[in-house]
mmCIF file of C-alpha atoms in Angstrom:
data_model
loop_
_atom_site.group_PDB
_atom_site.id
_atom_site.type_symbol
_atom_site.label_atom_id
_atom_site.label_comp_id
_atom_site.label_asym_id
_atom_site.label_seq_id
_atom_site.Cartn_x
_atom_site.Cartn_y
_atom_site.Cartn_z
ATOM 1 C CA UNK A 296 -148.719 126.670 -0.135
ATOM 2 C CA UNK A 297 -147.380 130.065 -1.287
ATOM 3 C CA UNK A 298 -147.574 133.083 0.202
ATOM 4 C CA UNK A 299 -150.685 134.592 -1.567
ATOM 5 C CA UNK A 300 -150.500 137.762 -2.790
ATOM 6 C CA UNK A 301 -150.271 140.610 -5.228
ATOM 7 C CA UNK A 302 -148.165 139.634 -8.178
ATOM 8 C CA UNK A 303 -148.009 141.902 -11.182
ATOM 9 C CA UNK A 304 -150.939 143.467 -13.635
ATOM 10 C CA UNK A 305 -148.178 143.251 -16.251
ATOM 11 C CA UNK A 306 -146.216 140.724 -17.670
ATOM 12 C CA UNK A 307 -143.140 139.618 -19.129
ATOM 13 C CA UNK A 308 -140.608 136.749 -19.302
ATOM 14 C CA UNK A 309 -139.138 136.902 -16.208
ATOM 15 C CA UNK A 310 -143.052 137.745 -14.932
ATOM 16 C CA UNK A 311 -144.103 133.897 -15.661
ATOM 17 C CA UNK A 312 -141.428 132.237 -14.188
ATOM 18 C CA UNK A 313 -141.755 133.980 -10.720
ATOM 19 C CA UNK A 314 -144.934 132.695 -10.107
ATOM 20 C CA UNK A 315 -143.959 129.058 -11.335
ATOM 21 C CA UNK A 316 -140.657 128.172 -10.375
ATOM 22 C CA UNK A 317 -141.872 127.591 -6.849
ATOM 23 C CA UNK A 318 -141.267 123.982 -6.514
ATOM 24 C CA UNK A 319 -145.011 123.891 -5.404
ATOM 25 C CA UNK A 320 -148.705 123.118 -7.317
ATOM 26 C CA UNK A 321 -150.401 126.312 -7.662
ATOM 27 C CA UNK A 322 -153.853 126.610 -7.953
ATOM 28 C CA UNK A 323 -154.072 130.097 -10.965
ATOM 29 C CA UNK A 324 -156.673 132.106 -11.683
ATOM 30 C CA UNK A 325 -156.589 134.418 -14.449
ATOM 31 C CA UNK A 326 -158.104 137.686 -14.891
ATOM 32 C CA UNK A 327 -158.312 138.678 -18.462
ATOM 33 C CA UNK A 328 -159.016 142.264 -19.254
ATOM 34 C CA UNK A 329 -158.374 143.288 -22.811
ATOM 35 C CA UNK A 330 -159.660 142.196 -26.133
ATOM 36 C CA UNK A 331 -157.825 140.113 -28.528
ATOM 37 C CA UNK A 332 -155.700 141.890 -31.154
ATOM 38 C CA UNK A 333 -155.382 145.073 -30.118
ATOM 39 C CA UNK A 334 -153.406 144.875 -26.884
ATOM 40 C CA UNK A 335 -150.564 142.128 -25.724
ATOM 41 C CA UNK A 336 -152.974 141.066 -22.714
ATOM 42 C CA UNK A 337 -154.616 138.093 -24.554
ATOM 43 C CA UNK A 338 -151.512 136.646 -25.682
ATOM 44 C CA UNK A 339 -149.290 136.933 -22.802
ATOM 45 C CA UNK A 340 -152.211 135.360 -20.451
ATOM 46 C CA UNK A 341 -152.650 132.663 -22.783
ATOM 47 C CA UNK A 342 -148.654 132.116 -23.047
ATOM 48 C CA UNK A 343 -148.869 132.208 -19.058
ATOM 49 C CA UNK A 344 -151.581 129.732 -19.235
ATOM 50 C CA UNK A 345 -149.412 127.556 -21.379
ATOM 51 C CA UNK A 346 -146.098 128.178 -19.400
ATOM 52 C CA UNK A 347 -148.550 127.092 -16.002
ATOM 53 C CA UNK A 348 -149.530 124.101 -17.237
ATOM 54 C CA UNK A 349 -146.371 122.830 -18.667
ATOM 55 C CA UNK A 350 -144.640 122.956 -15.173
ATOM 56 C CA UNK A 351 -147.349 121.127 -13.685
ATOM 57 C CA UNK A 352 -149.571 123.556 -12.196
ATOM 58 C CA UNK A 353 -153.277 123.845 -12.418
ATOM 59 C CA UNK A 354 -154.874 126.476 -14.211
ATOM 60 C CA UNK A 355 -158.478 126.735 -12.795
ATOM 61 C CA UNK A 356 -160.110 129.300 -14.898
ATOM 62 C CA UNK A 357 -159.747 131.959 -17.294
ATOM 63 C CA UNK A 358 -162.532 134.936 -16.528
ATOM 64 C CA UNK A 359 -162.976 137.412 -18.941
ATOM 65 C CA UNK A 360 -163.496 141.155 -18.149
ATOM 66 C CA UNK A 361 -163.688 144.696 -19.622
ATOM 67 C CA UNK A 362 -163.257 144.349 -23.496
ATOM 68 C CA UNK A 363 -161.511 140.867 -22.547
ATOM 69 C CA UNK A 364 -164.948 139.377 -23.184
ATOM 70 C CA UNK A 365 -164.383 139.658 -26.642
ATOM 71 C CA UNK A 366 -161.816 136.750 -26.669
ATOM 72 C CA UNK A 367 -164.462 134.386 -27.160
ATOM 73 C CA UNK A 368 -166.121 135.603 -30.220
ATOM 74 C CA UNK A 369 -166.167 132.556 -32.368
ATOM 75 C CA UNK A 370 -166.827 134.976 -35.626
ATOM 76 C CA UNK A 371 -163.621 136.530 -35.658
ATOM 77 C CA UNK A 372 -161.694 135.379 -38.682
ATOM 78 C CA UNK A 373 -157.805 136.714 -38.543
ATOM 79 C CA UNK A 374 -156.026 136.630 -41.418
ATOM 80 C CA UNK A 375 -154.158 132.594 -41.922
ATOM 81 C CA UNK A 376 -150.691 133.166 -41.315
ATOM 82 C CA UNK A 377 -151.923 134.963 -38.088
ATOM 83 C CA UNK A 378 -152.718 133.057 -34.461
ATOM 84 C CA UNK A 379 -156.859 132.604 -34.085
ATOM 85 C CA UNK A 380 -157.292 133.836 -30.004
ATOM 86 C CA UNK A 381 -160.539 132.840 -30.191
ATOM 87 C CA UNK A 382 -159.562 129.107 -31.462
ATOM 88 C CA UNK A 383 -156.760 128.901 -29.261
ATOM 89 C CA UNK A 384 -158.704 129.770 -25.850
ATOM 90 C CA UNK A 385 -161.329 126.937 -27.111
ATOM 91 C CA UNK A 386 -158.458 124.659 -27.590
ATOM 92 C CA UNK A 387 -156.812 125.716 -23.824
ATOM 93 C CA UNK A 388 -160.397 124.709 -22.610
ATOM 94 C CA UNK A 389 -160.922 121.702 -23.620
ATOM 95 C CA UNK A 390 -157.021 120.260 -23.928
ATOM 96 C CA UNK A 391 -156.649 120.987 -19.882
ATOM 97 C CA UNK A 392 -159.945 121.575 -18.652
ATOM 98 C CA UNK A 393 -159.350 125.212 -18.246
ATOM 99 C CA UNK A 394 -162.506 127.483 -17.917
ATOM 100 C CA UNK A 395 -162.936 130.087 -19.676
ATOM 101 C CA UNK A 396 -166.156 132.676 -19.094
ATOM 102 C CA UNK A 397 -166.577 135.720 -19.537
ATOM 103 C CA UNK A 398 -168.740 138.122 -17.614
ATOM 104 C CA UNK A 399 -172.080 138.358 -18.256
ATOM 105 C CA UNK A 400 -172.589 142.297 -17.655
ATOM 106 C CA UNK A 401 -169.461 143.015 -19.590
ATOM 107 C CA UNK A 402 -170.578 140.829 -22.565
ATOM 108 C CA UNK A 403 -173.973 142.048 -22.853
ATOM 109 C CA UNK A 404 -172.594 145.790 -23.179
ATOM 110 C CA UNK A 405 -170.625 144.100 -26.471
ATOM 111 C CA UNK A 406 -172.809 142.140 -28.299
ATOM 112 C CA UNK A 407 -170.838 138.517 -26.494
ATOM 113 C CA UNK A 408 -173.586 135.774 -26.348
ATOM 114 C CA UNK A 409 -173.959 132.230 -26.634
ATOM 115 C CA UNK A 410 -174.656 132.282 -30.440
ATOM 116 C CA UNK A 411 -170.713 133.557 -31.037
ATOM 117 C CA UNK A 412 -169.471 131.930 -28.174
ATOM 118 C CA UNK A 413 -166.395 129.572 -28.785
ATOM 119 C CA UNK A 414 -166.819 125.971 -27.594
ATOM 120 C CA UNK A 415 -165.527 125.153 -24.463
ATOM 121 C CA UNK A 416 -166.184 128.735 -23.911
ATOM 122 C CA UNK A 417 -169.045 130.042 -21.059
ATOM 123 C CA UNK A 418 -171.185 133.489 -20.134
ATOM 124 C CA UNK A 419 -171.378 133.349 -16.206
ATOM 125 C CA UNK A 420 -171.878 136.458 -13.506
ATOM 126 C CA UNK A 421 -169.030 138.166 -11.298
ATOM 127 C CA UNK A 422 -169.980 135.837 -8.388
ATOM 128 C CA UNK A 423 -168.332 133.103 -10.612
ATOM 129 C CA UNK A 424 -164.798 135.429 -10.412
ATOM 130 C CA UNK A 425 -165.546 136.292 -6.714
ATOM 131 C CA UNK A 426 -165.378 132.207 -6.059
ATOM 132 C CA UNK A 427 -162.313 131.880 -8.695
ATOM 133 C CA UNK A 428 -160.407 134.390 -6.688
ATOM 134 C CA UNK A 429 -161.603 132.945 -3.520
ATOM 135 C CA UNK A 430 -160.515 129.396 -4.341
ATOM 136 C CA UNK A 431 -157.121 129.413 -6.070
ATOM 137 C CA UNK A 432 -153.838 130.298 -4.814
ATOM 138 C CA UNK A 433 -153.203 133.019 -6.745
ATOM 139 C CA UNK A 434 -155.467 135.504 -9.152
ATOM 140 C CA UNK A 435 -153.322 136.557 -11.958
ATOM 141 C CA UNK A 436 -154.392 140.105 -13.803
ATOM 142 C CA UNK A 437 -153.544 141.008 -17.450
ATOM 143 C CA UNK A 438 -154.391 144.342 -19.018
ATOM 144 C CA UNK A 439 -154.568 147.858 -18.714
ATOM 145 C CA UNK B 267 -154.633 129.576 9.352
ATOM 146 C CA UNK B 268 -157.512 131.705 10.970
ATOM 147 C CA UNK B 269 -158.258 133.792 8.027
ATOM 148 C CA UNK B 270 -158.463 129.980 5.425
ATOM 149 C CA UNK B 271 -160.657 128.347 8.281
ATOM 150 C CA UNK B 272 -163.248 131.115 7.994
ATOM 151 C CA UNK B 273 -162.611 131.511 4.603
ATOM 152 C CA UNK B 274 -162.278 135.140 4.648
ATOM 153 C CA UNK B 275 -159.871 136.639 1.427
ATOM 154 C CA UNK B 276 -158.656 140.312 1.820
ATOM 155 C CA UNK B 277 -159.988 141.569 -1.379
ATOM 156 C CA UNK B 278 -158.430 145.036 -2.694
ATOM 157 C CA UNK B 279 -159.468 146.988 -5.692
ATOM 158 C CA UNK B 280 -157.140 149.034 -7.123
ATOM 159 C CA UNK B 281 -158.676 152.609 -8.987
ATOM 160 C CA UNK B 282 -155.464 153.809 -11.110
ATOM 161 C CA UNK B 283 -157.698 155.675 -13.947
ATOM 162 C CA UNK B 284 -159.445 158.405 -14.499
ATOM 163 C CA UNK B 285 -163.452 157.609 -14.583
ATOM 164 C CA UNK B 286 -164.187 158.744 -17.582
ATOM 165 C CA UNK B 287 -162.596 158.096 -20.684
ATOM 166 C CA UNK B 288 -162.181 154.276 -20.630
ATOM 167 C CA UNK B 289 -164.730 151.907 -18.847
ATOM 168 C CA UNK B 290 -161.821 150.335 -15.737
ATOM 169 C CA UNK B 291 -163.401 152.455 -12.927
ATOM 170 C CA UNK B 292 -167.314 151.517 -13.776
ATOM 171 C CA UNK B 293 -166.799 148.003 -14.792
ATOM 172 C CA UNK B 294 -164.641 147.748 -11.487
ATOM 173 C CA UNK B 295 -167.336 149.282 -9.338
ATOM 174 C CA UNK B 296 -169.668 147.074 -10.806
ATOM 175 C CA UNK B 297 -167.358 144.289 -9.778
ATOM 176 C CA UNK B 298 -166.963 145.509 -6.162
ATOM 177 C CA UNK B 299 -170.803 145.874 -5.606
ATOM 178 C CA UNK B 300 -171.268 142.017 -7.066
ATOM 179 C CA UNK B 301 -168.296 140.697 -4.537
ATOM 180 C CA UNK B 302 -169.191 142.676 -1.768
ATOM 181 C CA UNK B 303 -172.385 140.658 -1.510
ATOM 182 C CA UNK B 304 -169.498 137.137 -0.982
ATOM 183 C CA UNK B 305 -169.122 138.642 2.657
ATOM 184 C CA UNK B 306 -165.655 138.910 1.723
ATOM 185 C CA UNK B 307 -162.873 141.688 3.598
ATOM 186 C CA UNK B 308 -162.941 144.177 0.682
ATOM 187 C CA UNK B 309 -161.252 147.541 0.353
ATOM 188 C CA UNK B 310 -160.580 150.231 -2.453
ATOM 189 C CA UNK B 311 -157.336 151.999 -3.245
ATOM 190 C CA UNK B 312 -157.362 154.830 -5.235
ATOM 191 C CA UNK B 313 -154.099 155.637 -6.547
ATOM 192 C CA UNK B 314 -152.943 157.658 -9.674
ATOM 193 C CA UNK B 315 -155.468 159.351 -11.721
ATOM 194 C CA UNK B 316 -157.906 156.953 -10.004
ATOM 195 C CA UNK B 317 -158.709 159.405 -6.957
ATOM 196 C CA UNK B 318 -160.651 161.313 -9.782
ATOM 197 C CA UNK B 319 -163.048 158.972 -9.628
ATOM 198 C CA UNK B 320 -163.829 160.520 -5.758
ATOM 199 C CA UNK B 321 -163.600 163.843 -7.029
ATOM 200 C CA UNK B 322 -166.637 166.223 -5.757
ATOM 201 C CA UNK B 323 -168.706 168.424 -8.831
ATOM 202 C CA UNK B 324 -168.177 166.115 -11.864
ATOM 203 C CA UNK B 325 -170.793 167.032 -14.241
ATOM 204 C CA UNK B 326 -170.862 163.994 -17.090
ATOM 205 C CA UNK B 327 -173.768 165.299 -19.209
ATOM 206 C CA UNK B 328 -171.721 166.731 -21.851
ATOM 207 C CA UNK B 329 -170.486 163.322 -22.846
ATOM 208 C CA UNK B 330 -173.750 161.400 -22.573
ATOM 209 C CA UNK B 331 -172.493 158.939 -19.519
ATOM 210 C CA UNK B 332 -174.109 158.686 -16.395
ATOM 211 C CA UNK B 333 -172.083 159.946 -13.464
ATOM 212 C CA UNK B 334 -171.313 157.097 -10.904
ATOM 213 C CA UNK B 335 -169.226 159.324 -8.283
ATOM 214 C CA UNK B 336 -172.246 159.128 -6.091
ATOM 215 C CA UNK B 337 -172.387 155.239 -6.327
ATOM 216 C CA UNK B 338 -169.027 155.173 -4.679
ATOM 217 C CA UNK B 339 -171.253 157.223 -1.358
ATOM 218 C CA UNK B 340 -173.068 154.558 -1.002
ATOM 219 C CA UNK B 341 -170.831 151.513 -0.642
ATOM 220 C CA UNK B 342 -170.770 152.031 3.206
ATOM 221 C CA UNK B 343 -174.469 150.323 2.787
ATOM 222 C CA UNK B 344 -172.795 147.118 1.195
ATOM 223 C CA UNK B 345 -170.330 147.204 3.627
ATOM 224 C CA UNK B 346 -167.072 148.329 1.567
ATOM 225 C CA UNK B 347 -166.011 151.067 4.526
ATOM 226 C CA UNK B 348 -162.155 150.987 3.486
ATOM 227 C CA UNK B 349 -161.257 153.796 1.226
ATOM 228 C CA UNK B 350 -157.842 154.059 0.877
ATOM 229 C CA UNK B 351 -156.060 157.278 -0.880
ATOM 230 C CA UNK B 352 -152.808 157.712 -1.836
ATOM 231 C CA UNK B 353 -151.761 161.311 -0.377
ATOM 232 C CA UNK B 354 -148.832 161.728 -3.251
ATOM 233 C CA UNK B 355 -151.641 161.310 -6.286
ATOM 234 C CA UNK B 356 -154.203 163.397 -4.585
ATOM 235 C CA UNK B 357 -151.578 166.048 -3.952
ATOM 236 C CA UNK B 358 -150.099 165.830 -7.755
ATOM 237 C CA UNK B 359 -153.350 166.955 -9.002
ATOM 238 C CA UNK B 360 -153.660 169.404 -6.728
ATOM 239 C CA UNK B 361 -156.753 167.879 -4.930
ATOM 240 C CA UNK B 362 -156.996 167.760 -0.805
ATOM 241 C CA UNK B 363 -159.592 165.330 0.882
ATOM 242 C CA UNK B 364 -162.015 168.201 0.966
ATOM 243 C CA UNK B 365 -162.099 167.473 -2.846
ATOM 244 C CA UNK B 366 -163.737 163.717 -2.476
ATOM 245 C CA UNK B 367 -166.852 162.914 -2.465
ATOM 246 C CA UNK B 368 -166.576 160.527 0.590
ATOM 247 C CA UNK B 369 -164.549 159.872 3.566
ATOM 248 C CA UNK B 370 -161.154 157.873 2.871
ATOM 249 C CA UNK B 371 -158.240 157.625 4.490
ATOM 250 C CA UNK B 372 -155.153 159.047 3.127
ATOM 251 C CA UNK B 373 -152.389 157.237 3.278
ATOM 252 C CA UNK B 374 -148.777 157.412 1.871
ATOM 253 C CA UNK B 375 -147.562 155.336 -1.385
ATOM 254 C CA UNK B 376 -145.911 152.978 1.371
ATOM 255 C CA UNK B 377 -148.420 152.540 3.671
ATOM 256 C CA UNK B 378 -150.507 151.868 0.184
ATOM 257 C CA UNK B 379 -148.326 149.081 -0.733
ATOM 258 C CA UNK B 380 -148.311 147.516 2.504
ATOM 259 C CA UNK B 381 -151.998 146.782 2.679
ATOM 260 C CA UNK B 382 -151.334 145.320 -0.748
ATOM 261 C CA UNK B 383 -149.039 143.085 0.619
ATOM 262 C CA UNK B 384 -151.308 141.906 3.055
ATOM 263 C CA UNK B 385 -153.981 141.458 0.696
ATOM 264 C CA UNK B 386 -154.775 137.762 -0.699
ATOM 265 C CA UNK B 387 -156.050 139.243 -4.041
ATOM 266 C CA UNK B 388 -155.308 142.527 -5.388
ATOM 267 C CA UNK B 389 -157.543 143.437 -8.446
ATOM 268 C CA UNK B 390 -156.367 146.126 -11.154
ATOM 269 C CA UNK B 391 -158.764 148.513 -12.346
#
């Protein structure tokens, strides 16, 4: 198993592969903190997701925090030619059995419930995250 | 490994803004007070604008938020005793531990980041 550990809040290229190229199975976590659209965070912890998966490792969960929660709003409705982060977390989920919930407390404050949640996508409390971070390798952070 | 047969993580929070001004300090004290119920070896570091959050007189009625400085008082009584303050922020803003609402310890940027390397999560605020 890899040393656990702090990795990086931000990300970029090289960010991805220093996690993966291990030679190991990692158990990931992801922390998501930002909403879709407005900041990178969504996209480059979905691309991470992605990049995970593809080199065999095992992406446990996706738990959305802060103005992350928003990610799962089934109602938003980008423009065609753009990517749909809503669609594309629902797809993650049920493709590779990939979690995805967001916080309860955080999505109450925003107007997140299970009438505009994605499918595949969950509302679940901060114990939930305490047990993600507890049982995976490593907890991966994007945002802010 | 002792600390995987008990289960144990070190768990460290990381304050780096202000309080006020975006939501990252009170969603993640919200988030500590939830884990620290998981029996879990938790600690804060405040680093950056973050030690603001510990700062002593903040008077939030003029923006219509309710203060939280005084929450961060009373995490000894969910067990969260390890304060950590990085001496270079606090003394970039001019502040002294006298400043803070509660007692930390201050510690320089290295000693900072070598709790953080001994940590099995770190979480960003």
């Amino acid at each position: 198993m890899p040393e656990p550990g702090y990795l990086s809040m931000r990300s970029s290229g090289s960010f991805a592969s220093q996690i993966i190229n291990q030679g190991t199975i990692v158990n990931i976590g992801i922390l998501l903190k930002e909403g879709p659209y407005n900041h990178q965070a969504s996209d480059t912890a979905y691309k991470f997701a992605e990049a995970a998966i593809a080199k065999g490792h095992k992406v446990d969960a996706v738990f959305l925090y802060n103005d992350g929660v928003t990610n799962v709003n089934k109602l938003m409705d980008p423009p065609q030619d753009d990517r749909h982060i809503a669609d594309r977390w629902s797809k993650l989920s049920k493709q590779h059995g990939v979690e995805v919930l967001a916080c309860i407390a955080a999505s109450k404050r925003r107007g997140i419930n299970d009438d505009i949640l994605i499918e595949g996508g969950e509302i679940t409390g901060l114990g939930t995250l305490t047990d993600i971070a507890i049982r995976n390798d490593r907890l991966v952070t994007f945002g802010d | 490994m002792a600390e995987e047969q008990t289960n144990i993580k070190k768990i460290m929070h990381v304050m780096r803004h202000a309080p006020h001004g975006t939501i990252y300090t009170y969603e993640g004290l919200e988030m500590i007070l939830i884990m620290a119920a998981y029996e879990q070896d938790i600690s804060i570091a405040f680093i950056g604008d973050g030690v603001y959050a510990l700062k002593k007189g903040q008077d939030t009625a003029g923006i219509d938020i309710k203060g939280f400085a005084k929450t961060f008082m009373a995490l000894d009584g969910y067990d969260v005793e390890k304060l950590y303050v990085d001496a270079a922020s606090l003394a970039e803003r001019g502040l002294t531990e006298d400043d803070l609402v509660v007692d930390v310890e201050v510690l320089s940027s290295g000693e900072i980041g070598r709790l953080m390397g001994e940590q099995d999560v770190v979480l960003p605020h």
